[in-house]
Short mmCIF file of C-alpha atoms in Angstrom, two decimals:
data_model
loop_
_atom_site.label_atom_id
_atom_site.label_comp_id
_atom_site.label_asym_id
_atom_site.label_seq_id
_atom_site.Cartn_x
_atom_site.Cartn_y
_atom_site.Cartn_z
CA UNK A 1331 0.00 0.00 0.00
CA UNK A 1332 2.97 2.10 0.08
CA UNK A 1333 2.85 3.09 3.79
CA UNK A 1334 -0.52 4.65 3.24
CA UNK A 1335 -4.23 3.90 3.85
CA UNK A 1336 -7.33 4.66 2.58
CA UNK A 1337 -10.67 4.31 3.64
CA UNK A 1338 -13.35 3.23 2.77
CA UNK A 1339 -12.53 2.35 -0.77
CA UNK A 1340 -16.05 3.07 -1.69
CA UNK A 1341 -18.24 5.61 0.02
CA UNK A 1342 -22.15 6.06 -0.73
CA UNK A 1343 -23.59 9.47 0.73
CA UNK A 1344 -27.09 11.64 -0.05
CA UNK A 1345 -26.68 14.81 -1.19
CA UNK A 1346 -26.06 17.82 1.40
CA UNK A 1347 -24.40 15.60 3.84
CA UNK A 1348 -20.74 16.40 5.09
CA UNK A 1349 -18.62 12.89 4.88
CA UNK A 1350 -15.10 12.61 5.70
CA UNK A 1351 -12.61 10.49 3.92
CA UNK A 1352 -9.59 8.52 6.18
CA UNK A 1353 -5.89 8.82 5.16
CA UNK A 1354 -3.70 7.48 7.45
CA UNK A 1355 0.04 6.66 7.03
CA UNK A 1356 2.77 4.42 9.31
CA UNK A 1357 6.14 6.06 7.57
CA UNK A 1358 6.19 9.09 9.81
CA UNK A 1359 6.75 11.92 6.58
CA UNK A 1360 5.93 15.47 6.71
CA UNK A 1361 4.01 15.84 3.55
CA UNK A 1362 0.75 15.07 2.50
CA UNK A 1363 -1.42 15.43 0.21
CA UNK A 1364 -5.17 15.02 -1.08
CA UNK A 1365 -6.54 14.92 -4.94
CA UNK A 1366 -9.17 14.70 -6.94
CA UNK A 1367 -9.85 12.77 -9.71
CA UNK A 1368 -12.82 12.84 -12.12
CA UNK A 1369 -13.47 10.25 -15.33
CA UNK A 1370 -11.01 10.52 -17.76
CA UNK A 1371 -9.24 13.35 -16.49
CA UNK A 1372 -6.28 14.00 -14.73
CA UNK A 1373 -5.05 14.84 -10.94
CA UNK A 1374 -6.03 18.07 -9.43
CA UNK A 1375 -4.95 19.07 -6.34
CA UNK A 1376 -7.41 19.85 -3.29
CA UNK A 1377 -4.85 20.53 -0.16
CA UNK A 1378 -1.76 19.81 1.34
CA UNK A 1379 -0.20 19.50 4.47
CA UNK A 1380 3.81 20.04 4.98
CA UNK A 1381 3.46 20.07 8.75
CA UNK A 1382 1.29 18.97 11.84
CA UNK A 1383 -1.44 21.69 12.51
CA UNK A 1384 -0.31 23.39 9.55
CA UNK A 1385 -1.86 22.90 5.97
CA UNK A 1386 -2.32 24.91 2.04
CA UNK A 1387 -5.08 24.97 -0.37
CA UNK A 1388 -4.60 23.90 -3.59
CA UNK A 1389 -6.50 24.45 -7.31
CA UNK A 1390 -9.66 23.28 -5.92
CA UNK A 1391 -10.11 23.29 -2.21
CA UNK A 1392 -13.75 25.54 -1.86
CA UNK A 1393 -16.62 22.71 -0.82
CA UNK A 1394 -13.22 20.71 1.35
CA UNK A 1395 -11.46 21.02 4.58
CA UNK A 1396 -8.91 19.36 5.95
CA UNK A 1397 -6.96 19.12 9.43
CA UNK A 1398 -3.56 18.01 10.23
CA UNK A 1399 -3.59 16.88 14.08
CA UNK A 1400 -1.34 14.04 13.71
CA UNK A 1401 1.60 13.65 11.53
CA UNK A 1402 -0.16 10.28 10.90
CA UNK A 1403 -3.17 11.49 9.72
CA UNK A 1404 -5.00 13.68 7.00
CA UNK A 1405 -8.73 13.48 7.04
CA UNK A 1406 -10.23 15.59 4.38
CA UNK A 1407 -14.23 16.29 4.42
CA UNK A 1408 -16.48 16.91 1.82
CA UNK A 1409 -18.45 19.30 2.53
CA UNK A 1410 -22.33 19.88 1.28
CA UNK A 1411 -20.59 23.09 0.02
CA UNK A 1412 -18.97 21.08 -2.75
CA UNK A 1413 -20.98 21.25 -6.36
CA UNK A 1414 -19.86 18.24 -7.41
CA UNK A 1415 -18.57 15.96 -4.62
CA UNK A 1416 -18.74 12.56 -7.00
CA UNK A 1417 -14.86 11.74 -7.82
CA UNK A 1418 -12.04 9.44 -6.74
CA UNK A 1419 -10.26 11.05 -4.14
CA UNK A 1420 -6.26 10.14 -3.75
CA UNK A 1421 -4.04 10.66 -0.30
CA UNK A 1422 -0.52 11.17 -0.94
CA UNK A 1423 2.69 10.87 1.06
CA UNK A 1424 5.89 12.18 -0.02
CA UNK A 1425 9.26 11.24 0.37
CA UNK A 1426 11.88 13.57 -1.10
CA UNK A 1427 10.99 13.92 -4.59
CA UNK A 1428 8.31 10.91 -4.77
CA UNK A 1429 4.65 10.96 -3.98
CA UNK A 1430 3.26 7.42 -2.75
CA UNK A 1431 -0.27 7.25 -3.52
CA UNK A 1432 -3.09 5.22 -1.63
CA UNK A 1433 -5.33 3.38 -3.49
CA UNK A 1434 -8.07 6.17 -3.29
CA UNK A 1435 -11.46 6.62 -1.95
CA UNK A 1436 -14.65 6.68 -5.15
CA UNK A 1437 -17.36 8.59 -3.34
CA UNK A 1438 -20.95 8.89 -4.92
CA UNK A 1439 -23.68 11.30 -3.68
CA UNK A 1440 -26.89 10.80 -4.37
CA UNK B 1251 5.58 26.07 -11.62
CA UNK B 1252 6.73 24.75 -15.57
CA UNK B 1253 3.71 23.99 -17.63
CA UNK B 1254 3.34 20.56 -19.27
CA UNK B 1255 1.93 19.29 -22.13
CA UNK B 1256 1.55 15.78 -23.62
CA UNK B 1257 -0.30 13.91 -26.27
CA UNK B 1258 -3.70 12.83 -24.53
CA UNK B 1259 -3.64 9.15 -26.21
CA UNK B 1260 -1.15 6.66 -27.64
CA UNK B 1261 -1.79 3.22 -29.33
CA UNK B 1262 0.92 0.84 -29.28
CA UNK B 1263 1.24 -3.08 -30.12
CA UNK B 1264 2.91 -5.62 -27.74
CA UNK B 1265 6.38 -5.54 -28.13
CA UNK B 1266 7.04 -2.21 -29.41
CA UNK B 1267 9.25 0.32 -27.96
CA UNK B 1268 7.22 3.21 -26.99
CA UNK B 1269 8.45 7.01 -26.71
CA UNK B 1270 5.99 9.46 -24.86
CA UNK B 1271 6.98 12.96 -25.20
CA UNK B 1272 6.18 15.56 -22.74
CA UNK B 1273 7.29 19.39 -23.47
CA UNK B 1274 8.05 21.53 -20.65
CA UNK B 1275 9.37 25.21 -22.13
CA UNK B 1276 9.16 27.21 -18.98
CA UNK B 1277 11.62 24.39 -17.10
CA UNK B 1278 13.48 26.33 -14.06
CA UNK B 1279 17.10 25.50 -13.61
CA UNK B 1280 16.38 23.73 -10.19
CA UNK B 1281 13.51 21.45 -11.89
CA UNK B 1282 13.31 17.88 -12.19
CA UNK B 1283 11.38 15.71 -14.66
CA UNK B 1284 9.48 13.15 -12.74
CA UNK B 1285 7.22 10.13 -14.46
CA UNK B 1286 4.32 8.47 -12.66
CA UNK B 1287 2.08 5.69 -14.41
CA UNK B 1288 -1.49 5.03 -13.09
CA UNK B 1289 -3.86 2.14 -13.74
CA UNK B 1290 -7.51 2.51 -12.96
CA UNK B 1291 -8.47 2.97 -9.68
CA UNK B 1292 -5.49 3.14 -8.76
CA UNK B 1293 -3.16 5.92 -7.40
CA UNK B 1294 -0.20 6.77 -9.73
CA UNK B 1295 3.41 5.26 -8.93
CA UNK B 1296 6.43 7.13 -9.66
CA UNK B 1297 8.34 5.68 -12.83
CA UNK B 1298 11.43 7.60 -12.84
CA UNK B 1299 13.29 11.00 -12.42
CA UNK B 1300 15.80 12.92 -14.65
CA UNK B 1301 17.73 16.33 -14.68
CA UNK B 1302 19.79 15.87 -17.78
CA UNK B 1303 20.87 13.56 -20.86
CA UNK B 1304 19.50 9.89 -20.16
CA UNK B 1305 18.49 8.17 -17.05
CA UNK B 1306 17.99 4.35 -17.50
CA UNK B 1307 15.47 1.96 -14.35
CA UNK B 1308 14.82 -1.32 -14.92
CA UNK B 1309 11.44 -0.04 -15.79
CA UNK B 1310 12.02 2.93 -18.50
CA UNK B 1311 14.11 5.14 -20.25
CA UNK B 1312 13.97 8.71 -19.67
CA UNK B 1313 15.76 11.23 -22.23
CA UNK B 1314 16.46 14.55 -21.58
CA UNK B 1315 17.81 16.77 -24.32
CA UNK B 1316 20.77 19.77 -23.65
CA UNK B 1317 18.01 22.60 -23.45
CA UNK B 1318 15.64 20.51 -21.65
CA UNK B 1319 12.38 22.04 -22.91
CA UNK B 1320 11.20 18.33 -23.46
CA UNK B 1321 11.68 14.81 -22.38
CA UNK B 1322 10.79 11.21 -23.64
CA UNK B 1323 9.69 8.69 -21.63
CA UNK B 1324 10.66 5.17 -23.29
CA UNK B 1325 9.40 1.99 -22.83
CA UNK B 1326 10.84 -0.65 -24.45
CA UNK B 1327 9.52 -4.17 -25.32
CA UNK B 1328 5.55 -3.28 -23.95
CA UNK B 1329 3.16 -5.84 -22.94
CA UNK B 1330 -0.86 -5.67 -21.99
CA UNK B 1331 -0.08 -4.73 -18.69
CA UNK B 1332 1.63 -1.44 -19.75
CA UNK B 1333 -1.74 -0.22 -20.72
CA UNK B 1334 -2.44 2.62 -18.41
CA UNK B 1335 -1.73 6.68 -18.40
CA UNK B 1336 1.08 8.45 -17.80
CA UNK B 1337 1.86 11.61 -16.14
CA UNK B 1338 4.96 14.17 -16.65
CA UNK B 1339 5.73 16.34 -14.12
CA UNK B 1340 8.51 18.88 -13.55
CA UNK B 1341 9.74 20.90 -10.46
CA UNK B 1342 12.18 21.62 -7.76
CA UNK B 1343 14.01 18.43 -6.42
CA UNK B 1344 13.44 19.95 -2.80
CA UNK B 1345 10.86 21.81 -2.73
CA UNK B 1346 7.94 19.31 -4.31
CA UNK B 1347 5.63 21.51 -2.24
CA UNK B 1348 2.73 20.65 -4.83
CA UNK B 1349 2.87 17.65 -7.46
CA UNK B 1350 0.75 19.01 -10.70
CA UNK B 1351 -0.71 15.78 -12.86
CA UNK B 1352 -1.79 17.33 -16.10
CA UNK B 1353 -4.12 15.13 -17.87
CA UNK B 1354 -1.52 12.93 -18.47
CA UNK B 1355 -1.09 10.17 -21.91
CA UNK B 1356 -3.32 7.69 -21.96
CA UNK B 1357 -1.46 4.39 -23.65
CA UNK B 1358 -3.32 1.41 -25.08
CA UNK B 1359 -0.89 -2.01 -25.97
CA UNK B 1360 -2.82 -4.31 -28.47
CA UNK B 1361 -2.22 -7.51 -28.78
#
């Protein structure tokens, strides 16, 4: 899994609920990161974190929020803010120059 | 951060070499060129990393040429399981504060 976990791997919600999505990882780096990824289209990046209890928006963060309690841990929520919350959502670690990927989270709102 | 662009799609046949290009005009001195390769649902995995000339994994080729506006990623020999989309990125070694997937090259081996 690359030192990093995802959960769930699928995630059903109704529309105008708040859900949160896990990312947890056991390899003690600094950096993380959270994406999204729609059908057929690339990587866009929603926030990162460099620090504990510090973190940066990316391209697309309005409708998320994230915290950064634990160098551990990266929870991002979806909020009912978000347009369009259906995607595949990817945590990333980083070590160095390489990002280690989960193996993502596909939510669906209904 | 250097803008990238790449062809959206390749087609390929098993046992072909295969040469992605990715151009990159606005590279920085300090940048890096960095593949990744993702299969659905799946996060992308890192491929391999270059500054200059030709680095060589047991996975890919990656040339790099003296004004290093472009790169190629090459695959040699690929199989079914090569099928998937590929990503150049470019930036500080250090400083990978944000990694920026374009849309990426989507490559489809036939048999």
């Amino acid at each position: 899994d690359g030192g990093i976990t995802q959960s769930p791997k699928y995630l059903f919600r109704k529309e105008g609920q708040n859900v949160t999505l896990s990312c947890e990882q056991n390899l003690n780096h600094d950096a993380m990161y959270w994406y999204r990824q729609d059908p057929g289209q690339g990587l866009r990046l929603i926030y990162y974190s460099q620090i504990v209890n510090d973190f940066q928006k990316g391209d697309i963060a309005e409708g998320y929020s994230v915290s950064r309690e634990k160098k551990e841990s990266f929870p991002l929520t979806v909020t009912s803010a978000q347009k369009n919350p259906t995607a595949y959502y990817l945590c990333a670690r980083r070590m160095n120059t390489e990002a280690f990927f989960g193996q993502g989270t596909r939510l669906t709102v209904v | 951060l250097a803008k990238t662009t790449q062809p959206i799609s390749m087609d390929s046949y098993e046992g072909q070499e295969v040469n992605i290009t990715c151009s990159h005009n606005n590279i920085a001195t300090n940048d890096y060129i960095t593949w990744y390769q993702q299969f659905p649902s799946q996060g992308p995995r890192f491929i391999i990393q270059g500054y200059k000339t030709k680095v060589t994994n047991e996975v890919a080729s990656l040339f790099i040429p003296a004004d290093r506006k472009s790169s190629t990623l090459s695959l040699p020999r690929v199989s079914l399981s090569d099928t998937a989309v590929y990503y150049c990125l470019v930036g500080e070694t250090y400083n990978f504060n944000k990694f920026y997937f374009g849309s990426g090259t989507k490559l489809n081996v036939k048999p």
